[in-house]
PDB file of C-alpha atoms in Angstrom:
ATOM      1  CA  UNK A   1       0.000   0.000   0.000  1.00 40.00           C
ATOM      2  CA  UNK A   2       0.893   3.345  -0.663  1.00 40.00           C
ATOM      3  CA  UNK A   3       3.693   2.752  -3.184  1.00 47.00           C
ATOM      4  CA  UNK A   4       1.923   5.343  -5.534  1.00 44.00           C
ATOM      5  CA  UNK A   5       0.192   4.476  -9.146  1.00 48.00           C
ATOM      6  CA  UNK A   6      -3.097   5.105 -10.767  1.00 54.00           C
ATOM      7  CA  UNK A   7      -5.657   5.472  -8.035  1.00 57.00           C
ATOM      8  CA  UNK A   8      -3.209   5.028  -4.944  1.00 72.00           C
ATOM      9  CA  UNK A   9      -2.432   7.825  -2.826  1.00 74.00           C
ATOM     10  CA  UNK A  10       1.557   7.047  -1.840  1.00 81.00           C
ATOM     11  CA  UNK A  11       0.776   8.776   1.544  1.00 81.00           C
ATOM     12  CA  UNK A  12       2.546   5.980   4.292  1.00 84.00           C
ATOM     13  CA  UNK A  13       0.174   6.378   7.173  1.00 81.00           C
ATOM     14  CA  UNK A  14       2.583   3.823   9.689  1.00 87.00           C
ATOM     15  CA  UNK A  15       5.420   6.304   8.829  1.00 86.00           C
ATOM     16  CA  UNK A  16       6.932   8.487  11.536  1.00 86.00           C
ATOM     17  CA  UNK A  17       9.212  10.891  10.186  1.00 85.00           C
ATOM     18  CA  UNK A  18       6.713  13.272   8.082  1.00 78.00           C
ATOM     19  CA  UNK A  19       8.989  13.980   5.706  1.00 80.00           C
ATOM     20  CA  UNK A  20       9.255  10.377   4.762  1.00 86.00           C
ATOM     21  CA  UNK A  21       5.444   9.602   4.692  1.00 84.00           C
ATOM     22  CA  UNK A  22       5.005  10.873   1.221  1.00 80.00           C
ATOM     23  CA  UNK A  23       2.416  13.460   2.223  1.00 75.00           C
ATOM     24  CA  UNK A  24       3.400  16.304  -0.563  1.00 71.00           C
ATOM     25  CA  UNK A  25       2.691  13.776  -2.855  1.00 74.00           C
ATOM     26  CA  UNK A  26      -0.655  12.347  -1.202  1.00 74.00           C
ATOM     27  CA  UNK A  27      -4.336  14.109  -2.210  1.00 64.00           C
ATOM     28  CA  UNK A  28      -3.844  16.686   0.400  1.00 67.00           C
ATOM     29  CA  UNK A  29      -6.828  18.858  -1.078  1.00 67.00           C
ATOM     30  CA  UNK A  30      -8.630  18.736   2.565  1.00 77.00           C
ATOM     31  CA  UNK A  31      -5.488  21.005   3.171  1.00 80.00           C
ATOM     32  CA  UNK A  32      -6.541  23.319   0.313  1.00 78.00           C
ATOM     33  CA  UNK A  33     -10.164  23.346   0.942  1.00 80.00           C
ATOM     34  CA  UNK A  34      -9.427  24.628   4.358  1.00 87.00           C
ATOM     35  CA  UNK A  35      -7.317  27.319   3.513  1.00 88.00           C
ATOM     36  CA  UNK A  36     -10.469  29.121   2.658  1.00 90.00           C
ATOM     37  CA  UNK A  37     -12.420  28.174   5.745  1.00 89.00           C
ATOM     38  CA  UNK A  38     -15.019  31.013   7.253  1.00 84.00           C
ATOM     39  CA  UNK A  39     -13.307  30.661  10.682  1.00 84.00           C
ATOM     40  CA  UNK A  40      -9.843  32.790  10.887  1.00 83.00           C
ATOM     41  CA  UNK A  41      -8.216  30.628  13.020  1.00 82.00           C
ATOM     42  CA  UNK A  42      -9.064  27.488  10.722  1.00 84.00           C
ATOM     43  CA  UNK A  43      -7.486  29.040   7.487  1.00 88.00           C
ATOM     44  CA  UNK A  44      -4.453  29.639   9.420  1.00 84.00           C
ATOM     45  CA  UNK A  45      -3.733  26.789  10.930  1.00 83.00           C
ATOM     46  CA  UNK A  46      -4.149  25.618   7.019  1.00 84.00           C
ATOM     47  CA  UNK A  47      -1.787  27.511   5.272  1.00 85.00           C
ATOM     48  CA  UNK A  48       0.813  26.845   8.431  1.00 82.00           C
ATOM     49  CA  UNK A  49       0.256  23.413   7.201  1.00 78.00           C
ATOM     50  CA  UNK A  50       0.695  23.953   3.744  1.00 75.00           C
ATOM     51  CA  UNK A  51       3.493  26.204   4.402  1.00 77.00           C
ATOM     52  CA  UNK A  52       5.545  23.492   6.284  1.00 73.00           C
ATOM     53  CA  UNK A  53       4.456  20.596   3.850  1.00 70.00           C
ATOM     54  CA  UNK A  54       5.560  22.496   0.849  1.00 71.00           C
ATOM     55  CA  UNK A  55       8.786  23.377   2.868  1.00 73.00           C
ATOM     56  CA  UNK A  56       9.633  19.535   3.701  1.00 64.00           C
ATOM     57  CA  UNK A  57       9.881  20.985   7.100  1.00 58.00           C
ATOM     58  CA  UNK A  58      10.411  17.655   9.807  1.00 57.00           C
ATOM     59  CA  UNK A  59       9.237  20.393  12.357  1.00 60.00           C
ATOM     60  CA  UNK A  60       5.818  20.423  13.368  1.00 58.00           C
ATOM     61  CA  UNK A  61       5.836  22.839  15.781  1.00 65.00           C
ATOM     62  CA  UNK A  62       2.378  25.118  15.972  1.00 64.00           C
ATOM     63  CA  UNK A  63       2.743  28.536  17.562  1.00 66.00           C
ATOM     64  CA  UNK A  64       0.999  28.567  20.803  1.00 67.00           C
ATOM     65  CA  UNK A  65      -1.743  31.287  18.838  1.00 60.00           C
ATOM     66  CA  UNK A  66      -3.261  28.826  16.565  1.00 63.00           C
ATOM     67  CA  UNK A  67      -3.649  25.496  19.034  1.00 72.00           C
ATOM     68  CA  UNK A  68      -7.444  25.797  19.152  1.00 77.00           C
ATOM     69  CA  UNK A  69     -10.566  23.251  20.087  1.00 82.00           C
ATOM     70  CA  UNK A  70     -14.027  23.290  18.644  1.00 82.00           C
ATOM     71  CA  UNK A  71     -14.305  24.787  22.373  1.00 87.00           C
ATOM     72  CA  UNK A  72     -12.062  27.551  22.562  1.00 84.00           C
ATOM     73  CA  UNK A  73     -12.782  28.636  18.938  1.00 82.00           C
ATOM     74  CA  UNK A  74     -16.945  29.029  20.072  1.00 84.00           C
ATOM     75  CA  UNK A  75     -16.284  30.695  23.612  1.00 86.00           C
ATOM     76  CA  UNK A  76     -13.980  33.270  21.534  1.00 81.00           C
ATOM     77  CA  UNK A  77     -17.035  33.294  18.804  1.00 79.00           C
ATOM     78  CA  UNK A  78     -19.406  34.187  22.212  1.00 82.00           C
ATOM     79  CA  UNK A  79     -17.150  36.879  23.397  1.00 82.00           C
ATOM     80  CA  UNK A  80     -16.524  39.167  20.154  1.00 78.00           C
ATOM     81  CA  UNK A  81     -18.565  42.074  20.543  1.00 74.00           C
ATOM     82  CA  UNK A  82     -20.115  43.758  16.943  1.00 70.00           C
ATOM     83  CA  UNK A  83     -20.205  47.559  16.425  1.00 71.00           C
ATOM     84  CA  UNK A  84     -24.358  48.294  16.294  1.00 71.00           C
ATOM     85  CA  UNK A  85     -25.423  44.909  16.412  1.00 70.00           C
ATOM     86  CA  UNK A  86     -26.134  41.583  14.512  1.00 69.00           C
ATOM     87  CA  UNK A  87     -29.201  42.265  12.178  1.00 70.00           C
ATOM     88  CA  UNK A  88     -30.970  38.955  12.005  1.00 74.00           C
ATOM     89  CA  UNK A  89     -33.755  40.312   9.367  1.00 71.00           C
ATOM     90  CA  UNK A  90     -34.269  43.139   7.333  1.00 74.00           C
ATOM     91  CA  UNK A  91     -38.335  43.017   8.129  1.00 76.00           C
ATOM     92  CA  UNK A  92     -39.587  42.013  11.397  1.00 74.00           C
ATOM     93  CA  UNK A  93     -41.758  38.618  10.268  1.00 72.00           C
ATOM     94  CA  UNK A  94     -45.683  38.876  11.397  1.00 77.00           C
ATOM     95  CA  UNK A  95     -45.500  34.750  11.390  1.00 75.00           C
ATOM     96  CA  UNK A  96     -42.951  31.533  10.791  1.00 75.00           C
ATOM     97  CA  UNK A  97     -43.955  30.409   7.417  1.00 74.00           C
ATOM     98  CA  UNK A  98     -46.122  33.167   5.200  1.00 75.00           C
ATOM     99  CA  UNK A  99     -47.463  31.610   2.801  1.00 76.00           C
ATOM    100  CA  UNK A 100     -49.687  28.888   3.971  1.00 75.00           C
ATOM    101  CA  UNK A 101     -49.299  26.610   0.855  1.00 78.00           C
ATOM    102  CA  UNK A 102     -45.622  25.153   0.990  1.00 79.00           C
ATOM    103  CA  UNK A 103     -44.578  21.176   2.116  1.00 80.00           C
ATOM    104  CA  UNK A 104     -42.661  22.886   5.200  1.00 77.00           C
ATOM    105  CA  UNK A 105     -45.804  25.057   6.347  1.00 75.00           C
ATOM    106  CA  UNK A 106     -48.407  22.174   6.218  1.00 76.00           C
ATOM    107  CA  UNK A 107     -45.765  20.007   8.134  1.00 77.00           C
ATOM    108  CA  UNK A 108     -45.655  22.624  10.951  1.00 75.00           C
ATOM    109  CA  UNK A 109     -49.406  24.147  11.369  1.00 65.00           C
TER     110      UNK A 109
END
């Protein structure tokens, strides 16, 4: 496995040196996709990847900044403050689903 060809990715998951696993030459487009992530601290922690992949850098250090949690990224989410407010709608709504005649609105009268 992983020795490359037509329809093998030569990534060599049991390898422990990085360098030697074959990853620049793997399918990395995960890597790629998340460069471009909503979340700031996603897309960074992407193209620091990227950056030390394309490098052939054996050092995977992460600066302290960007080690994150699905926790720690949504209590720093909670605690940004907007100038003026979030607008949630541009027309207060006078009821959930207006027009009586759609699949969704007969499911929830």
């Amino acid at each position: 496995r992983g020795a490359g060809g037509e329809g093998l990715d030569p990534y060599i998951l049991h390898e422990k040196d990085p360098v030697k696993s074959r990853a620049v030459n793997s399918s990395l487009w995960e890597l790629q996709v998340l460069r471009k992530h909503y979340a700031p601290e996603v897309s960074q922690m992407a193209c620091l990847f990227d950056d030390i992949i394309t490098r052939n850098s054996a050092s995977l250090s992460v600066p302290e900044s960007l080690k994150m949690t699905n926790r720690s990224m949504s209590l720093a989410q909670l605690e940004r403050r907007f100038k003026g407010g979030v607008p949630l709608n541009y027309e207060s709504p006078s009821c959930l689903f207006p027009n009586k005649d759609t699949v969704t609105a007969s499911l929830f009268s």
